Tab-separated table of C-alpha atoms and ligand atoms in Angstrom:
chain	number	residue	atom	x	y	z
A	1	MET	CA	-15.253	24.682	-10.142
A	2	ASN	CA	-16.890	23.991	-13.439
A	3	ASP	CA	-20.123	22.052	-13.774
A	4	GLU	CA	-18.437	19.179	-15.527
A	5	MET	CA	-16.183	18.433	-12.523
A	6	LYS	CA	-19.027	18.869	-10.051
A	7	GLY	CA	-21.147	16.538	-12.180
A	8	LEU	CA	-18.432	13.869	-12.247
A	9	ILE	CA	-17.898	14.073	-8.484
A	10	ASP	CA	-21.658	13.832	-7.820
A	11	ARG	CA	-21.935	10.860	-10.105
A	12	LEU	CA	-18.943	9.108	-8.512
A	13	SER	CA	-20.278	9.718	-4.978
A	14	GLU	CA	-23.679	8.327	-5.894
A	15	THR	CA	-22.878	5.459	-8.215
A	16	HIS	CA	-19.276	4.570	-7.190
A	17	THR	CA	-18.264	4.253	-10.799
A	18	LEU	CA	-17.172	6.371	-13.760
A	19	SER	CA	-16.102	5.367	-17.231
A	20	HIS	CA	-12.431	5.265	-18.166
A	21	ALA	CA	-12.869	8.504	-20.141
A	22	GLN	CA	-14.559	10.182	-17.168
A	23	TYR	CA	-11.720	9.239	-14.836
A	24	VAL	CA	-9.300	10.770	-17.315
A	25	ARG	CA	-11.354	13.989	-17.375
A	26	LEU	CA	-11.578	14.087	-13.578
A	27	ILE	CA	-7.788	13.751	-13.306
A	28	GLU	CA	-6.917	16.134	-16.127
A	29	GLY	CA	-9.469	18.758	-15.080
A	30	ARG	CA	-8.359	18.626	-11.430
A	31	THR	CA	-8.327	21.991	-9.584
A	32	PRO	CA	-7.864	22.824	-5.896
A	33	GLN	CA	-11.643	23.290	-5.739
A	34	SER	CA	-12.488	19.927	-7.266
A	35	ALA	CA	-9.909	18.267	-4.987
A	36	ALA	CA	-11.479	19.902	-1.925
A	37	LEU	CA	-14.991	18.761	-2.855
A	38	LEU	CA	-13.777	15.274	-3.624
A	39	ALA	CA	-11.932	15.071	-0.284
A	40	GLN	CA	-14.985	16.249	1.616
A	41	ARG	CA	-17.145	13.592	-0.018
A	42	ALA	CA	-14.468	10.981	0.594
A	43	ARG	CA	-14.332	11.844	4.317
A	44	GLU	CA	-18.117	11.613	4.601
A	45	THR	CA	-18.098	8.238	2.880
A	46	ARG	CA	-15.294	6.899	5.056
A	47	GLU	CA	-16.966	8.127	8.223
A	48	ARG	CA	-20.215	6.452	7.262
A	49	ILE	CA	-18.429	3.082	7.305
A	50	TYR	CA	-15.442	3.400	9.605
A	51	GLY	CA	-16.351	6.460	11.666
A	52	LYS	CA	-13.315	8.379	12.871
A	53	ALA	CA	-11.205	5.253	13.325
A	54	VAL	CA	-7.697	5.052	11.916
A	55	TYR	CA	-6.204	1.565	11.974
A	56	ILE	CA	-2.543	0.947	12.651
A	57	ARG	CA	-0.391	-1.871	11.298
A	58	GLY	CA	3.089	-2.712	12.513
A	59	LEU	CA	5.342	-3.009	9.465
A	60	ILE	CA	8.234	-5.427	9.851
A	61	GLU	CA	10.651	-5.314	6.927
A	62	ILE	CA	11.966	-8.864	7.023
A	63	SER	CA	14.516	-8.760	4.196
A	64	ASN	CA	15.885	-6.364	1.618
A	65	ILE	CA	17.327	-9.186	-0.466
A	66	CYS	CA	15.427	-9.405	-3.733
A	67	LYS	CA	15.788	-11.459	-6.854
A	68	ASN	CA	13.982	-8.834	-8.916
A	69	ASP	CA	15.411	-5.817	-10.635
A	70	CYS	CA	12.427	-3.445	-10.808
A	71	LEU	CA	13.651	-0.260	-12.414
A	72	TYR	CA	12.241	2.075	-9.763
A	73	CYS	CA	13.144	0.220	-6.588
A	74	GLY	CA	16.116	0.933	-4.346
A	75	ILE	CA	16.449	-2.676	-3.185
A	76	ARG	CA	16.559	-4.021	-6.747
A	77	ARG	CA	19.019	-6.864	-7.259
A	78	GLY	CA	21.310	-4.687	-9.384
A	79	ASN	CA	21.956	-2.154	-6.608
A	80	ARG	CA	25.470	-3.033	-5.412
A	81	ASN	CA	25.472	-0.279	-2.825
A	82	CYS	CA	22.628	-1.691	-0.839
A	83	GLN	CA	23.678	-3.289	2.463
A	84	ARG	CA	21.653	-6.458	2.455
A	85	TYR	CA	20.055	-7.999	5.543
A	86	ARG	CA	17.414	-10.459	6.522
A	87	LEU	CA	15.680	-10.988	9.834
A	88	GLY	CA	15.463	-14.405	11.430
A	89	LYS	CA	12.475	-15.865	13.216
A	90	ALA	CA	13.666	-14.638	16.607
A	91	ASP	CA	14.075	-11.052	15.357
A	92	ILE	CA	10.634	-11.116	13.791
A	93	LEU	CA	9.012	-12.512	16.924
A	94	SER	CA	10.675	-9.943	19.099
A	95	ALA	CA	9.463	-7.165	16.783
A	96	CYS	CA	5.949	-8.610	17.177
A	97	ALA	CA	6.329	-8.704	20.977
A	98	GLU	CA	7.355	-5.083	20.999
A	99	GLY	CA	4.519	-4.175	18.644
A	100	TYR	CA	1.958	-6.083	20.682
A	101	ALA	CA	2.961	-4.182	23.804
A	102	LEU	CA	2.562	-0.923	21.877
A	103	GLY	CA	-0.991	-1.888	20.900
A	104	PHE	CA	-0.522	-3.272	17.381
A	105	ARG	CA	-2.913	-6.073	16.423
A	106	THR	CA	-1.814	-6.462	12.812
A	107	PHE	CA	1.716	-7.364	11.798
A	108	VAL	CA	2.751	-6.832	8.211
A	109	LEU	CA	5.745	-8.912	7.141
A	110	GLN	CA	7.165	-7.209	4.089
A	111	GLY	CA	10.287	-8.028	2.162
A	112	GLY	CA	11.999	-8.490	-1.148
A	113	GLU	CA	11.683	-11.769	-3.015
A	114	ASP	CA	14.322	-13.509	-0.938
A	115	ALA	CA	14.800	-17.239	-1.632
A	116	PHE	CA	15.727	-17.820	2.013
A	117	PHE	CA	12.027	-17.459	2.882
A	118	THR	CA	10.900	-20.790	1.505
A	119	ASP	CA	7.397	-21.951	2.262
A	120	ASP	CA	8.653	-23.993	5.204
A	121	VAL	CA	10.545	-21.091	6.731
A	122	LEU	CA	7.782	-18.550	6.230
A	123	CYS	CA	4.962	-20.894	7.285
A	124	ASP	CA	6.841	-21.656	10.483
A	125	ILE	CA	7.139	-17.914	11.226
A	126	VAL	CA	3.471	-17.271	10.450
A	127	ARG	CA	2.415	-20.170	12.700
A	128	ALA	CA	4.610	-18.918	15.518
A	129	ILE	CA	3.133	-15.418	15.336
A	130	LYS	CA	-0.430	-16.740	15.185
A	131	SER	CA	0.147	-19.020	18.142
A	132	CYS	CA	1.730	-16.294	20.304
A	133	TYR	CA	-0.853	-13.680	19.253
A	134	PRO	CA	-4.084	-15.402	18.243
A	135	ASP	CA	-5.912	-12.081	18.437
A	136	CYS	CA	-3.683	-10.525	15.762
A	137	ALA	CA	-3.870	-10.502	11.981
A	138	VAL	CA	-0.818	-11.415	9.927
A	139	THR	CA	-0.370	-9.680	6.602
A	140	LEU	CA	2.264	-10.855	4.156
A	141	SER	CA	3.877	-8.717	1.487
A	142	VAL	CA	6.653	-10.785	0.004
A	143	GLY	CA	5.955	-10.577	-3.686
A	144	GLU	CA	5.095	-13.114	-6.339
A	145	ARG	CA	4.945	-16.779	-5.328
A	146	SER	CA	3.262	-19.868	-6.671
A	147	ARG	CA	-0.364	-20.574	-5.949
A	148	ALA	CA	0.709	-23.586	-3.890
A	149	SER	CA	2.922	-21.341	-1.809
A	150	TYR	CA	0.136	-18.824	-1.211
A	151	ALA	CA	-2.122	-21.732	-0.261
A	152	ALA	CA	0.412	-23.087	2.254
A	153	LEU	CA	0.880	-19.661	3.828
A	154	ARG	CA	-2.843	-19.173	4.102
A	155	GLU	CA	-3.134	-22.605	5.687
A	156	ALA	CA	-0.417	-21.587	8.168
A	157	GLY	CA	-2.603	-18.694	9.255
A	158	ALA	CA	-1.788	-15.658	7.101
A	159	ASP	CA	-4.886	-13.467	6.876
A	160	ARG	CA	-4.013	-10.803	4.343
A	161	TYR	CA	-1.623	-10.214	1.447
A	162	LEU	CA	-0.370	-7.000	-0.103
A	163	LEU	CA	0.871	-7.120	-3.671
A	164	ARG	CA	0.720	-3.868	-5.545
A	165	HIS	CA	-0.173	-4.312	-9.179
A	166	GLU	CA	2.137	-1.271	-9.791
A	167	THR	CA	0.279	-0.243	-12.962
A	168	ALA	CA	-2.781	-1.698	-14.676
A	169	ASN	CA	-1.455	-0.960	-18.148
A	170	ALA	CA	0.600	-3.916	-19.381
A	171	LEU	CA	2.689	-1.675	-21.664
A	172	HIS	CA	3.475	0.686	-18.819
A	173	TYR	CA	4.253	-2.328	-16.621
A	174	ALA	CA	6.832	-3.457	-19.169
A	175	ARG	CA	8.568	-0.069	-19.017
A	176	LEU	CA	8.945	-0.224	-15.235
A	177	HIS	CA	10.121	-3.822	-14.960
A	178	PRO	CA	12.821	-6.032	-16.428
A	179	LYS	CA	11.719	-8.419	-19.130
A	180	GLU	CA	11.644	-11.449	-16.812
A	181	MET	CA	8.689	-9.906	-15.002
A	182	SER	CA	5.231	-9.839	-16.455
A	183	PHE	CA	1.976	-8.085	-15.905
A	184	ASP	CA	0.127	-11.351	-16.460
A	185	ALA	CA	2.081	-13.081	-13.714
A	186	ARG	CA	1.239	-10.222	-11.355
A	187	MET	CA	-2.459	-10.498	-12.146
A	188	ARG	CA	-2.361	-14.252	-11.737
A	189	CYS	CA	-0.945	-13.803	-8.243
A	190	LEU	CA	-3.643	-11.309	-7.267
A	191	HIS	CA	-6.392	-13.603	-8.486
A	192	ASP	CA	-4.874	-16.625	-6.743
A	193	LEU	CA	-4.651	-14.715	-3.478
A	194	ARG	CA	-8.257	-13.673	-3.736
A	195	GLU	CA	-9.434	-17.210	-4.517
A	196	LEU	CA	-7.486	-18.590	-1.570
A	197	GLY	CA	-9.444	-16.414	0.815
A	198	TYR	CA	-6.915	-13.734	1.697
A	199	GLN	CA	-7.956	-10.151	2.251
A	200	VAL	CA	-6.014	-8.763	-0.689
A	201	GLY	CA	-4.358	-5.416	-1.290
A	202	CYS	CA	-3.253	-4.113	-4.672
A	203	GLY	CA	-1.968	-0.649	-5.488
A	204	PHE	CA	0.253	1.563	-7.546
A	205	MET	CA	2.706	4.443	-7.462
A	206	VAL	CA	1.548	7.921	-8.423
A	207	GLY	CA	3.860	9.725	-10.805
A	208	SER	CA	5.961	6.745	-11.794
A	209	PRO	CA	8.011	7.344	-14.952
A	210	TYR	CA	5.998	7.402	-18.204
A	211	GLN	CA	2.684	7.362	-16.309
A	212	THR	CA	-0.188	9.211	-18.001
A	213	ALA	CA	-3.718	10.102	-16.906
A	214	GLN	CA	-4.839	7.206	-19.116
A	215	ASP	CA	-2.703	4.829	-17.074
A	216	LEU	CA	-4.128	6.198	-13.820
A	217	ALA	CA	-7.655	5.767	-15.175
A	218	MET	CA	-6.762	2.138	-15.898
A	219	ASP	CA	-5.516	1.752	-12.313
A	220	LEU	CA	-8.784	3.180	-11.023
A	221	LYS	CA	-10.856	0.940	-13.282
A	222	PHE	CA	-8.834	-2.058	-12.164
A	223	ILE	CA	-9.486	-1.269	-8.487
A	224	GLU	CA	-13.144	-0.669	-9.245
A	225	GLU	CA	-13.452	-4.082	-10.850
A	226	PHE	CA	-11.135	-6.120	-8.639
A	227	GLN	CA	-12.634	-4.695	-5.423
A	228	PRO	CA	-9.583	-5.404	-3.243
A	229	GLN	CA	-10.007	-5.174	0.520
A	230	MET	CA	-6.965	-2.862	0.651
A	231	ALA	CA	-5.276	-0.453	-1.760
A	232	GLY	CA	-1.779	0.973	-1.277
A	233	ILE	CA	-0.948	4.092	-3.208
A	234	GLY	CA	1.924	6.436	-2.695
A	235	PRO	CA	3.941	8.858	-4.760
A	236	PHE	CA	6.890	7.559	-6.750
A	237	ILE	CA	10.157	8.831	-5.236
A	238	PRO	CA	13.430	8.393	-7.129
A	239	HIS	CA	16.302	6.357	-5.727
A	240	ALA	CA	19.844	7.326	-6.708
A	241	ALA	CA	20.933	3.757	-7.459
A	242	THR	CA	18.200	3.109	-10.025
A	243	VAL	CA	17.640	3.853	-13.685
A	244	PHE	CA	15.085	6.434	-12.619
A	245	ALA	CA	17.461	8.389	-10.368
A	246	HIS	CA	16.813	11.638	-12.189
A	247	GLU	CA	13.090	11.316	-12.693
A	248	ALA	CA	10.743	13.686	-10.872
A	249	ALA	CA	8.920	12.491	-7.776
A	250	GLY	CA	5.150	12.054	-7.858
A	251	SER	CA	2.849	14.692	-6.440
A	252	VAL	CA	1.407	14.681	-2.920
A	253	ASP	CA	-1.701	16.505	-4.130
A	254	LEU	CA	-2.396	14.089	-6.951
A	255	THR	CA	-1.870	11.150	-4.575
A	256	CYS	CA	-4.402	12.626	-2.147
A	257	PHE	CA	-6.805	13.307	-5.010
A	258	LEU	CA	-6.609	9.658	-6.073
A	259	LEU	CA	-7.068	8.480	-2.466
A	260	SER	CA	-10.342	10.418	-2.464
A	261	VAL	CA	-11.418	8.950	-5.808
A	262	ILE	CA	-10.692	5.428	-4.559
A	263	ARG	CA	-12.604	6.015	-1.321
A	264	LEU	CA	-15.646	7.131	-3.334
A	265	MET	CA	-15.509	4.306	-5.851
A	266	HIS	CA	-14.927	1.647	-3.182
A	267	PRO	CA	-16.291	3.020	0.105
A	268	SER	CA	-15.217	0.176	2.400
A	269	VAL	CA	-11.630	-0.235	1.142
A	270	LEU	CA	-8.820	-0.101	3.717
A	271	LEU	CA	-6.636	2.685	2.442
A	272	PRO	CA	-3.292	3.574	4.005
A	273	ALA	CA	-1.720	7.002	4.113
A	274	THR	CA	1.634	5.613	3.036
A	275	THR	CA	5.190	6.200	4.185
A	276	ALA	CA	6.026	7.647	0.760
A	277	LEU	CA	3.376	10.323	1.285
A	278	GLY	CA	4.890	11.133	4.684
A	279	THR	CA	8.363	11.199	3.159
A	280	LEU	CA	7.527	13.832	0.553
A	281	ASP	CA	5.573	16.050	2.928
A	282	PRO	CA	5.876	16.316	6.723
A	283	ASP	CA	2.060	16.544	6.857
A	284	GLY	CA	1.581	13.879	4.187
A	285	ARG	CA	0.010	11.308	6.474
A	286	GLU	CA	-2.512	13.784	7.843
A	287	LYS	CA	-3.287	14.989	4.318
A	288	GLY	CA	-3.866	11.391	3.263
A	289	ILE	CA	-6.278	10.777	6.137
A	290	LEU	CA	-8.139	13.992	5.350
A	291	ALA	CA	-8.401	12.801	1.745
A	292	GLY	CA	-10.094	9.547	2.806
A	293	ALA	CA	-7.320	7.188	3.973
A	294	ASN	CA	-7.988	5.195	7.159
A	295	VAL	CA	-4.829	3.180	7.837
A	296	VAL	CA	-1.265	4.028	8.859
A	297	MET	CA	1.584	1.554	8.966
A	298	PRO	CA	4.336	2.629	11.352
A	299	ASN	CA	7.710	0.934	11.101
A	300	LEU	CA	8.289	-1.886	13.579
A	301	SER	CA	11.514	-3.225	12.065
A	302	PRO	CA	14.510	-3.448	14.432
A	303	ALA	CA	16.240	-0.058	14.496
A	304	SER	CA	19.499	-1.558	13.204
A	305	VAL	CA	18.008	-2.463	9.812
A	306	ARG	CA	15.508	0.315	9.270
A	307	LYS	CA	17.668	2.542	7.138
A	308	LYS	CA	18.619	-0.383	4.925
A	309	TYR	CA	15.113	-0.981	3.614
A	310	GLU	CA	15.525	1.938	1.288
A	311	LEU	CA	12.959	1.576	-1.497
A	312	TYR	CA	13.521	5.243	-2.376
A	313	ASN	CA	15.799	7.990	-1.117
A	314	ASN	CA	15.140	9.579	2.286
A	315	LYS	CA	12.467	7.032	3.141
A	316	LEU	CA	11.130	7.877	6.588
A	317	SER	CA	11.698	5.274	9.251
A	318	ASP	CA	12.131	7.065	12.534
A	319	GLY	CA	10.390	9.838	14.381
A	320	ASP	CA	6.654	9.472	14.064
A	321	GLU	CA	7.113	6.867	11.367
A	322	SER	CA	8.405	4.425	13.965
A	323	ALA	CA	6.070	2.195	15.907
A	324	GLN	CA	7.777	3.297	19.111
A	325	CYS	CA	6.382	6.784	18.542
A	326	VAL	CA	2.799	5.589	18.322
A	327	GLN	CA	1.837	7.946	21.175
A	328	SER	CA	2.941	10.919	19.165
A	329	LEU	CA	1.209	9.524	16.088
A	330	LYS	CA	-2.004	9.189	18.107
A	331	MET	CA	-1.777	12.829	19.109
A	332	ARG	CA	-1.229	13.972	15.559
A	333	ILE	CA	-4.173	11.946	14.322
A	334	ALA	CA	-6.321	13.252	17.182
A	335	SER	CA	-5.387	16.808	16.244
A	336	ILE	CA	-7.097	16.374	12.876
A	337	GLY	CA	-10.211	14.865	14.462
A	338	TYR	CA	-9.533	11.138	14.050
A	339	ARG	CA	-8.750	8.366	16.512
A	340	VAL	CA	-6.150	5.605	16.325
A	341	VAL	CA	-7.735	2.303	17.311
A	342	THR	CA	-5.927	-0.865	18.219
A	343	ASP	CA	-8.172	-3.693	17.132
A	344	ARG	CA	-7.375	-5.862	14.109
A	345	GLY	CA	-9.176	-3.430	11.845
A	346	ASP	CA	-10.606	-5.965	9.428
A	347	TYR	CA	-12.293	-5.069	6.203
A	348	GLN	CA	-15.930	-4.126	6.802
A	349	MET	CA	-18.543	-5.306	4.388
A	350	GLU	CA	-20.837	-2.453	3.535
B	1	5AD	N1	9.033	5.155	-4.945
B	1	5AD	C1	7.854	4.890	-4.375
B	1	5AD	N2	7.417	3.655	-4.099
B	1	5AD	C2	8.225	2.626	-4.402
B	1	5AD	N3	8.071	1.309	-4.271
B	1	5AD	C3	9.187	0.703	-4.718
B	1	5AD	N4	10.071	1.609	-5.156
B	1	5AD	C4	9.498	2.823	-4.982
B	1	5AD	C5	9.887	4.155	-5.257
B	1	5AD	N5	11.067	4.424	-5.823
B	1	5AD	C6	6.825	0.707	-3.824
B	1	5AD	C7	6.308	-0.296	-4.855
B	1	5AD	C8	6.299	-1.611	-4.087
B	1	5AD	C9	6.217	-1.144	-2.649
B	1	5AD	C10	6.704	-2.124	-1.640
B	1	5AD	O1	7.011	0.005	-2.625
B	1	5AD	O2	4.995	0.062	-5.268
B	1	5AD	O3	5.218	-2.454	-4.417
């Protein structure tokens, strides 16, 4: 590895920051050797804060009905071939009951922007989960809503919120989204969530169409500055019913490389090894953890709807991706030297 890369990695490990131009260099000059050094440093940093723990979250996909038409997403409004569904309160509570018995202490309610889930409906569900399982965290991931709505949900007991920023370059954002959606609105949501006291997660896709190293450096700078408690990054994977059907998928190696960079710039961030990573590579989750990730989010949706939440083609939902296979997941994680733990796994201040 050349001295420049080694120098950048040393600087990032020590100071947790690089300039935009340095992030671009680190990404463009990436080699297997620089990736290995970065991953080693990322593991050391993660272990200093979280030890060998890997946190699990039960992901309940509450609806694939969405008013948005994001160009990359399989559940976009314009996809006529998508079999739409939504879960009711009883389905969601029974998924939580099943998850609780399996050891999950965080439930992530994720869904499209479905008008059925008004504040009243969603607050009632959040309250019900919190009253049945006061020892559990509830994470919401249901897209852009008004500040008043986020406030009501927080009041009802929601602890965390995931809203990927998708890309930190407003021009790139405009190429991935229909004109009704705006980068500024996305940012407003993230700032509202933060101010309302949620633990907030942002994130982006790696290898989305038109993405450049400059864009990725902007994503990294954004995470560095915003300091989210969580960051979700996974490779872009095309979906046949979208405009980007014939685009190439993102790279597993580059995703892992960026996981390591994020771990070093923001040591205490909760960083999942995502389903998309596991979809592109059977060892993707393990690779993500070895690159510095410390969270996995197995699927806890009812089996009858799992295949329908198809954000991208071939999205994993059974086998070790399913919450029911958590035993097998535990063994796989143990085989790489880590340990699945079943507490809430809150963000740790450094
Ligand atoms: N490939 C990878 N990730 C995707 N997402 C949506 N569509 C795709 C795709 N084709 C991600 C987005 C969204 C999250 C729920 O899933 O980043 O925020």
